[in-house]
Every structure is written in structure tokens, then in C-alpha cells.
């Protein structure tokens, strides 16, 4: 296994220019190859089902762009799909290329599109089946954002899915407002680290819930207070919150009701049938529950980039793996990451 630990953004500043400079040995290619390297799986199973394969480079359709992938990242949804947990909702589609996060260069785009070949971009792939763990990926134009200022490529690749999930969970589903008392369960995870910072950007009081060893990380990201779930169960405390975001997908709405204010919103990232039923059942209640799935769009990607440029969003990286070691990266995320994102670098 080839892996390396990466420092936080504070140690990876890049000199500002008019166009983002992606610090990597990889450069935009003038000619798109017919075949590309990709990591695929042909059936559900353990990480070992992932293997490298030469496949045909995808061709963009009208309204799409082709992206030369420089880096990607692994999210929990990737291994859950690989294991077949959602095969009832998303059957077939083999062989599959996993992954939804992309940082790279525009490789092909229509002449009249608002993008041009060679531009550095990030994308949240809009295909239900993914496609990011490869040398090239296609994506709808309205799910791509140009990087107007330098963002290190590994950090850029960590932002799309997790950052969009945090933003939409708090803003769109949680109806976050300045002054809200916000609790984030799973605050040190890939989504949680963004949620802390986004909630602070909305001028909220943030309570972070994670394991004790991640206290320093959560507090450094802006949390106002910290609860060690190994020592205390937040649902049993004698206090209330206005918005509870279960970024870990492990909290119970029914248990959390006792610590919810009268108009509290409960948002979870757990995409299952039980969660969907809970969303419908609580819709008419004052204490609502919402299970969300992030929706790719350029505006939200640009919002994340804007927060980064303003110094209000920092990216925490756990580790970096080369594309061929994607199985090890899945194992890393599946076993539980202490804090931050696991990123894939494509040579």
C-alpha cells in the first residue's frame, strides 16, 4: 500500500494568480486518448473486487464536459455502493467506476459552453453510478465549477460531495439561521469538518460531537464546544439545540427529540428506507426530521470555493493514495477515519 499523510491547508498555501494553478506533475493533454486507466468493480463485495482496467474513455454528450482527472476522494457512499447496500435503489450498472469527487482540467467541451479546454475545475459527478476513479470523467456542465484562484489539487478534490452535503444539509434542509444552536454529530468526519465551518460562517453556536481524540481538530475548525460521545450521550443532556445535523448517520431522531427545541430541525445523511419514512412522518410536526442526499450544482461548489478563499473553510486530509491503491483507500474509509478526507491522486 502506498499512502502518505498530508498536512492541513495552513502548510500548503499557493501564490495567487488570475487562474488557479493546480500543483501537480500532471498537465492538460491536448489529445484525449481512446482508452484510459480506471478502477472498476464488476460485482458487489469487499474492497478486493476493485481492480485496474483499461476502458474506453467516455465521450461527453451535449450539456456535458469531459474532465481529465488529477485527483478524487473516497466517501462512505462509495464503499456502501460497492458492498451492494443500495442495490435495490441502484441496481446493475456493471462494470462500475466508483467515486463522485473530481479535481482536474477540462479536456473537451462544446465551443459555445461557458468553459474552455485546459481550465482547472472541481466537479461533483451527476451520474448515479459515479465515475471519478479514472483518468477521465464526464459531468454535466452545471455540476462543475472553475477554480478562480489556486487551491491545492488534493484539497480541491476533497470538497465537492462532502462540502455540498454539509452545505445543503444545514442551509436547505436545516434552514440554518444566524444565532442558531447547532449540534453536529460525527463532527470530525469528512462531512462534519465542513459542517462545523459552514455553521460558523452562518454565525451559529456550534457543538461538535466526536471521539475525544478529535477534540482539538473540531475546536480548531471553529466549534464553540465539544462533546466526547464516548463519555456523554448528547441525547441525555439537560439542554436543547435548534438544529441537529447527524453527519455520521448514527443518531436517532426519536432519542434526539428530548434535546430538540420547539422548532428544531433534525437532518441526517443516512439514505435508507427508514429515513425516508421518518422524513414523511415528521413533515407536519414542529420538530422535523429530514434525510438528505446531496444534489450536484455549480452554485454550491462556487459557494464552497468562496468560503475557502475567504479563509472560512479549511480542508483536513487524512491520507492520500494513488489510483491503483483504491482498494486500500476504501478499506481506510470503511474502517473509520479519525478526521478528514481520504484522497486519490491520479498520475
Short mmCIF file of C-alpha atoms in Angstrom, two decimals:
data_model
loop_
_atom_site.label_atom_id
_atom_site.label_comp_id
_atom_site.label_asym_id
_atom_site.label_seq_id
_atom_site.Cartn_x
_atom_site.Cartn_y
_atom_site.Cartn_z
CA UNK A 1 0.00 0.00 0.00
CA UNK A 2 1.30 3.44 -0.92
CA UNK A 3 -0.04 6.19 1.27
CA UNK A 4 1.13 9.43 2.77
CA UNK A 5 -0.21 11.75 5.41
CA UNK A 6 -0.92 15.28 4.29
CA UNK A 7 -0.81 18.43 6.40
CA UNK A 8 -3.68 20.86 6.69
CA UNK A 9 -4.19 23.78 4.32
CA UNK A 10 -2.19 26.09 6.55
CA UNK A 11 1.00 24.47 5.29
CA UNK A 12 0.03 24.31 1.63
CA UNK A 13 -0.59 27.90 0.59
CA UNK A 14 -0.12 28.68 -3.10
CA UNK A 15 0.71 32.07 -4.60
CA UNK A 16 -2.41 33.70 -6.03
CA UNK A 17 -2.81 34.18 -9.78
CA UNK A 18 -5.67 35.02 -12.14
CA UNK A 19 -6.23 31.35 -12.96
CA UNK A 20 -5.91 28.52 -10.48
CA UNK A 21 -2.62 26.66 -10.72
CA UNK A 22 -3.06 23.02 -9.76
CA UNK A 23 0.25 21.98 -8.14
CA UNK A 24 0.78 18.60 -9.73
CA UNK A 25 3.12 16.93 -12.19
CA UNK A 26 0.13 16.23 -14.41
CA UNK A 27 -0.71 18.75 -17.16
CA UNK A 28 -3.67 19.11 -19.52
CA UNK A 29 -3.36 16.83 -22.54
CA UNK A 30 -4.04 18.28 -25.98
CA UNK A 31 -5.21 14.93 -27.37
CA UNK A 32 -7.68 12.77 -25.43
CA UNK A 33 -6.67 9.09 -25.64
CA UNK A 34 -9.14 6.49 -26.87
CA UNK A 35 -8.52 4.28 -23.82
CA UNK A 36 -7.95 5.23 -20.19
CA UNK A 37 -6.93 3.68 -16.91
CA UNK A 38 -9.75 3.16 -14.41
CA UNK A 39 -10.54 1.30 -11.21
CA UNK A 40 -13.65 -0.81 -11.63
CA UNK A 41 -15.74 -3.48 -9.95
CA UNK A 42 -17.89 -5.99 -11.80
CA UNK A 43 -19.88 -7.25 -8.81
CA UNK A 44 -20.65 -6.25 -5.22
CA UNK A 45 -18.25 -7.25 -2.49
CA UNK A 46 -15.24 -6.38 -0.34
CA UNK A 47 -12.59 -3.82 -1.43
CA UNK A 48 -10.74 -6.60 -3.23
CA UNK A 49 -13.38 -6.51 -6.02
CA UNK A 50 -11.81 -3.23 -7.14
CA UNK A 51 -9.25 -3.71 -9.87
CA UNK A 52 -7.47 -1.69 -12.50
CA UNK A 53 -8.64 -1.96 -16.09
CA UNK A 54 -8.17 -0.25 -19.43
CA UNK A 55 -11.57 1.03 -20.54
CA UNK A 56 -12.79 3.29 -23.29
CA UNK A 57 -12.51 6.98 -22.46
CA UNK A 58 -16.04 8.36 -22.02
CA UNK A 59 -17.41 10.71 -24.66
CA UNK A 60 -19.25 13.78 -23.50
CA UNK A 61 -22.83 14.33 -24.62
CA UNK A 62 -24.49 17.71 -25.24
CA UNK A 63 -24.55 19.65 -21.98
CA UNK A 64 -21.57 17.73 -20.60
CA UNK A 65 -17.84 18.26 -20.24
CA UNK A 66 -15.01 15.75 -20.26
CA UNK A 67 -12.59 16.21 -17.36
CA UNK A 68 -9.02 14.98 -17.16
CA UNK A 69 -8.93 13.75 -13.56
CA UNK A 70 -5.98 14.78 -11.40
CA UNK A 71 -7.42 13.78 -8.03
CA UNK A 72 -10.54 12.35 -6.46
CA UNK A 73 -11.61 11.31 -2.97
CA UNK A 74 -13.40 8.44 -1.25
CA UNK A 75 -16.69 8.99 0.58
CA UNK A 76 -18.70 6.49 2.65
CA UNK A 77 -21.31 6.31 -0.12
CA UNK A 78 -18.62 4.78 -2.36
CA UNK A 79 -17.99 1.72 -0.22
CA UNK A 80 -21.66 1.34 0.61
CA UNK A 81 -22.48 1.17 -3.08
CA UNK A 82 -19.59 -1.24 -3.66
CA UNK A 83 -20.89 -3.53 -0.91
CA UNK A 84 -24.34 -3.56 -2.51
CA UNK A 85 -26.19 -1.88 0.35
CA UNK A 86 -28.27 0.13 -2.11
CA UNK A 87 -28.65 -2.36 -4.94
CA UNK A 88 -32.40 -2.20 -4.52
CA UNK A 89 -32.35 1.52 -5.31
CA UNK A 90 -29.47 1.45 -7.78
CA UNK A 91 -29.23 -1.97 -9.47
CA UNK A 92 -26.87 -3.09 -12.21
CA UNK A 93 -24.55 -0.72 -13.99
CA UNK A 94 -21.54 -3.05 -14.16
CA UNK A 95 -18.68 -2.73 -14.59
CA UNK A 96 -18.76 0.34 -12.36
CA UNK A 97 -16.18 3.06 -11.80
CA UNK A 98 -16.75 4.39 -8.27
CA UNK A 99 -16.38 7.92 -6.96
CA UNK A 100 -18.09 11.30 -7.32
CA UNK A 101 -15.41 13.89 -6.49
CA UNK A 102 -13.15 15.26 -9.22
CA UNK A 103 -10.44 17.89 -9.46
CA UNK A 104 -8.73 18.31 -12.80
CA UNK A 105 -8.78 20.04 -16.16
CA UNK A 106 -11.43 20.49 -18.83
CA UNK A 107 -10.42 18.08 -21.62
CA UNK A 108 -13.35 18.54 -24.01
CA UNK A 109 -16.30 20.91 -24.08
CA UNK A 110 -18.62 22.48 -26.64
CA UNK A 111 -17.33 25.65 -28.32
CA UNK A 112 -20.27 27.72 -27.04
CA UNK A 113 -20.01 26.48 -23.43
CA UNK A 114 -19.00 28.83 -20.56
CA UNK A 115 -15.88 26.69 -20.02
CA UNK A 116 -12.78 26.08 -22.10
CA UNK A 117 -10.26 23.30 -22.57
CA UNK A 118 -7.43 23.43 -20.04
CA UNK A 119 -9.35 25.24 -17.29
CA UNK A 120 -8.82 23.79 -13.80
CA UNK A 121 -12.11 22.71 -12.24
CA UNK A 122 -13.76 20.74 -9.50
CA UNK A 123 -16.86 18.65 -10.10
CA UNK A 124 -19.46 16.68 -8.21
CA UNK A 125 -20.30 13.99 -10.79
CA UNK A 126 -24.01 13.86 -11.51
CA UNK A 127 -24.06 10.22 -12.66
CA UNK A 128 -25.77 7.97 -10.12
CA UNK A 129 -23.08 5.37 -10.76
CA UNK A 130 -20.10 7.69 -10.18
CA UNK A 131 -17.10 7.50 -12.48
CA UNK A 132 -14.40 9.55 -10.72
CA UNK A 133 -11.80 6.82 -10.12
CA UNK A 134 -10.31 7.05 -13.57
CA UNK A 135 -8.13 9.21 -15.77
CA UNK A 136 -11.18 10.88 -17.35
CA UNK A 137 -14.78 11.51 -16.30
CA UNK A 138 -17.85 13.14 -17.84
CA UNK A 139 -20.12 15.50 -15.99
CA UNK A 140 -22.97 17.93 -16.61
CA UNK A 141 -21.73 21.48 -17.09
CA UNK A 142 -23.94 22.69 -14.23
CA UNK A 143 -22.16 20.33 -11.81
CA UNK A 144 -18.71 21.82 -12.50
CA UNK A 145 -17.02 24.88 -11.02
CA UNK A 146 -13.93 26.67 -12.29
CA UNK A 147 -11.23 27.29 -9.69
CA UNK A 148 -10.71 31.07 -9.96
CA UNK A 149 -7.80 31.10 -7.53
CA UNK A 150 -5.25 28.48 -6.54
CA UNK A 151 -6.48 25.66 -4.36
CA UNK A 152 -4.11 22.70 -3.88
CA UNK A 153 -5.45 19.87 -6.02
CA UNK A 154 -5.70 17.33 -3.20
CA UNK A 155 -7.77 19.72 -1.11
CA UNK A 156 -9.93 20.68 -4.08
CA UNK A 157 -10.72 17.01 -4.71
CA UNK A 158 -11.88 16.58 -1.11
CA UNK A 159 -14.50 19.32 -1.29
CA UNK A 160 -17.34 18.52 -3.74
CA UNK A 161 -19.52 15.75 -2.28
CA UNK A 162 -18.76 16.22 1.43
CA UNK A 163 -18.81 20.01 1.26
CA UNK A 164 -22.03 20.09 -0.76
CA UNK A 165 -23.64 17.61 1.64
CA UNK A 166 -22.77 19.79 4.62
CA UNK A 167 -23.92 23.00 2.93
CA UNK A 168 -27.24 21.66 1.66
CA UNK A 169 -27.95 19.82 4.93
CA UNK A 170 -27.54 22.95 7.02
CA UNK A 171 -28.83 25.63 4.67
CA UNK A 172 -31.54 23.93 2.59
CA UNK A 173 -32.81 21.16 4.86
CA UNK A 174 -31.83 22.53 8.26
CA UNK A 175 -32.96 26.09 7.45
CA UNK A 176 -29.98 27.39 9.40
CA UNK A 177 -30.18 30.94 10.73
CA UNK A 178 -27.72 33.23 12.47
CA UNK A 179 -27.73 32.60 16.20
CA UNK A 180 -28.95 29.00 15.95
CA UNK A 181 -27.58 26.50 18.44
CA UNK A 182 -26.30 23.81 16.10
CA UNK A 183 -25.16 20.32 17.09
CA UNK A 184 -23.10 18.29 14.62
CA UNK A 185 -22.86 14.58 15.33
CA UNK A 186 -19.87 12.99 13.62
CA UNK A 187 -18.13 16.37 13.53
CA UNK A 188 -14.65 15.07 12.76
CA UNK A 189 -15.68 13.04 9.70
CA UNK A 190 -15.49 14.01 6.04
CA UNK A 191 -18.84 15.86 6.10
CA UNK A 192 -18.60 17.01 9.71
CA UNK A 193 -15.41 19.02 9.24
CA UNK A 194 -17.16 21.09 6.58
CA UNK A 195 -20.36 21.36 8.62
CA UNK A 196 -18.57 22.92 11.61
CA UNK A 197 -17.07 25.63 9.45
CA UNK A 198 -20.19 26.31 7.39
CA UNK A 199 -22.30 26.65 10.54
CA UNK A 200 -19.77 29.13 11.93
CA UNK A 201 -19.92 31.06 8.64
CA UNK A 202 -23.66 31.43 9.33
CA UNK A 203 -22.81 32.90 12.77
CA UNK A 204 -24.14 29.99 14.77
CA UNK A 205 -23.10 28.48 18.10
CA UNK A 206 -21.67 25.06 17.22
CA UNK A 207 -21.50 21.97 19.41
CA UNK A 208 -19.28 19.27 17.92
CA UNK A 209 -19.80 15.60 18.83
CA UNK A 210 -16.96 13.17 18.10
CA UNK A 211 -14.49 10.91 19.88
CA UNK A 212 -12.28 12.57 22.46
CA UNK A 213 -9.12 12.27 20.39
CA UNK A 214 -10.64 14.62 17.82
CA UNK A 215 -11.44 17.43 20.25
CA UNK A 216 -8.51 19.58 19.14
CA UNK A 217 -9.38 19.20 15.45
CA UNK A 218 -13.02 20.17 15.98
CA UNK A 219 -12.17 23.15 18.15
CA UNK A 220 -9.53 24.35 15.68
CA UNK A 221 -12.17 24.32 12.94
CA UNK A 222 -14.33 26.71 14.96
CA UNK A 223 -16.55 24.60 17.23
CA UNK A 224 -17.65 26.50 20.34
CA UNK A 225 -17.89 23.39 22.48
CA UNK A 226 -17.17 19.70 22.23
CA UNK A 227 -18.92 16.55 23.43
CA UNK A 228 -17.00 13.28 23.58
CA UNK A 229 -19.58 10.65 22.61
CA UNK A 230 -17.54 8.02 24.46
CA UNK A 231 -18.12 9.95 27.68
CA UNK A 232 -21.55 11.55 27.19
CA UNK A 233 -24.68 10.88 25.14
CA UNK A 234 -25.87 14.24 23.85
CA UNK A 235 -29.49 12.99 23.73
CA UNK A 236 -29.46 12.61 27.52
CA UNK A 237 -28.17 16.09 28.36
CA UNK A 238 -30.38 18.68 30.04
CA UNK A 239 -30.32 21.22 27.20
CA UNK A 240 -31.66 21.81 23.70
CA UNK A 241 -30.48 22.70 20.19
CA UNK A 242 -32.21 24.44 17.28
CA UNK A 243 -30.62 22.31 14.58
CA UNK A 244 -29.16 18.81 14.89
CA UNK A 245 -27.15 17.56 11.95
CA UNK A 246 -26.30 13.88 12.13
CA UNK A 247 -23.35 13.89 9.73
CA UNK A 248 -22.42 10.37 10.85
CA UNK A 249 -25.87 8.91 10.15
CA UNK A 250 -25.88 7.20 13.54
CA UNK A 251 -28.12 9.30 15.78
CA UNK A 252 -31.79 8.51 16.41
CA UNK A 253 -34.43 11.16 15.80
CA UNK A 254 -36.65 9.63 18.44
CA UNK A 255 -33.85 9.77 21.03
CA UNK A 256 -32.85 13.28 19.97
CA UNK A 257 -36.37 14.69 20.37
CA UNK A 258 -35.78 15.32 24.05
CA UNK A 259 -32.92 17.73 23.29
CA UNK A 260 -34.65 19.47 20.37
CA UNK A 261 -36.05 22.97 20.82
CA UNK A 262 -39.68 23.55 19.84
CA UNK A 263 -38.80 24.39 16.23
CA UNK A 264 -35.69 22.24 15.96
CA UNK A 265 -34.75 20.62 12.65
CA UNK A 266 -33.09 17.19 12.58
CA UNK A 267 -31.11 16.37 9.43
CA UNK A 268 -29.42 13.04 8.73
CA UNK A 269 -27.24 11.72 5.92
CA UNK A 270 -28.45 8.14 6.29
CA UNK A 271 -30.06 7.24 2.91
CA UNK A 272 -32.30 4.28 3.69
CA UNK A 273 -35.98 3.40 3.60
CA UNK A 274 -36.40 4.01 7.36
CA UNK A 275 -35.02 7.52 6.94
CA UNK A 276 -37.35 8.27 4.04
CA UNK A 277 -40.35 7.15 6.07
CA UNK A 278 -39.19 9.29 9.01
CA UNK A 279 -38.94 12.33 6.74
CA UNK A 280 -42.55 11.85 5.58
CA UNK A 281 -43.97 11.10 9.03
CA UNK A 282 -42.40 14.15 10.72
CA UNK A 283 -43.22 16.61 7.91
CA UNK A 284 -46.31 18.05 9.67
CA UNK A 285 -44.59 18.20 13.09
CA UNK A 286 -42.79 21.21 14.56
CA UNK A 287 -39.72 19.04 15.26
CA UNK A 288 -38.98 17.82 11.75
CA UNK A 289 -36.59 15.13 10.52
CA UNK A 290 -35.03 15.13 7.08
CA UNK A 291 -32.83 12.53 5.43
CA UNK A 292 -30.96 14.19 2.60
CA UNK A 293 -28.98 13.25 -0.47
CA UNK A 294 -26.76 15.97 -1.87
CA UNK A 295 -27.54 17.30 -5.34
CA UNK A 296 -24.64 18.43 -7.55
CA UNK A 297 -24.72 22.02 -8.77
CA UNK A 298 -22.22 24.68 -9.75
CA UNK A 299 -23.57 27.37 -7.43
CA UNK A 300 -22.91 25.33 -4.30
CA UNK A 301 -19.42 24.34 -5.48
CA UNK A 302 -18.66 28.03 -6.01
CA UNK A 303 -20.02 28.80 -2.55
CA UNK A 304 -17.54 26.32 -1.08
CA UNK A 305 -14.71 27.79 -3.15
CA UNK A 306 -15.74 31.26 -1.96
CA UNK A 307 -15.65 30.24 1.69
CA UNK A 308 -12.21 28.71 1.13
CA UNK A 309 -10.90 31.90 -0.47
CA UNK A 310 -12.31 33.97 2.40
CA UNK A 311 -10.45 31.82 4.92
CA UNK A 312 -13.70 30.46 6.35
CA UNK A 313 -13.22 26.90 5.09
CA UNK A 314 -10.23 24.68 5.72
CA UNK A 315 -9.77 21.22 4.27
CA UNK A 316 -8.49 18.43 6.51
CA UNK A 317 -6.85 15.50 4.75
CA UNK A 318 -6.42 12.13 6.43
CA UNK A 319 -4.31 10.38 3.78
CA UNK A 320 -3.53 10.17 0.07
CA UNK A 321 -3.47 7.02 -2.08
CA UNK A 322 -2.50 6.51 -5.73
CA UNK A 323 -5.30 5.44 -8.05
CA UNK A 324 -4.10 1.83 -8.23
CA UNK A 325 -4.45 1.53 -4.43
CA UNK A 326 -8.13 2.49 -4.41
CA UNK A 327 -9.00 -0.75 -2.57
CA UNK A 328 -6.74 0.31 0.31
CA UNK A 329 -8.35 3.74 0.31
CA UNK A 330 -11.78 2.11 0.58
CA UNK A 331 -10.52 0.00 3.49
CA UNK A 332 -9.24 3.13 5.18
CA UNK A 333 -12.61 4.90 4.97
CA UNK A 334 -14.57 1.75 5.76
CA UNK A 335 -12.59 1.08 8.93
CA UNK A 336 -13.24 4.59 10.21
CA UNK A 337 -11.14 7.69 9.61
CA UNK A 338 -10.13 9.72 12.66
CA UNK A 339 -10.63 13.03 10.91
CA UNK A 340 -10.56 14.49 7.43
CA UNK A 341 -10.79 13.10 3.91
CA UNK A 342 -9.09 10.24 2.09
CA UNK A 343 -7.91 11.44 -1.33
CA UNK A 344 -6.92 9.62 -4.52
CA UNK A 345 -4.16 11.00 -6.72
CA UNK A 346 -4.19 10.11 -10.42
CA UNK A 347 -0.76 10.14 -12.12
#
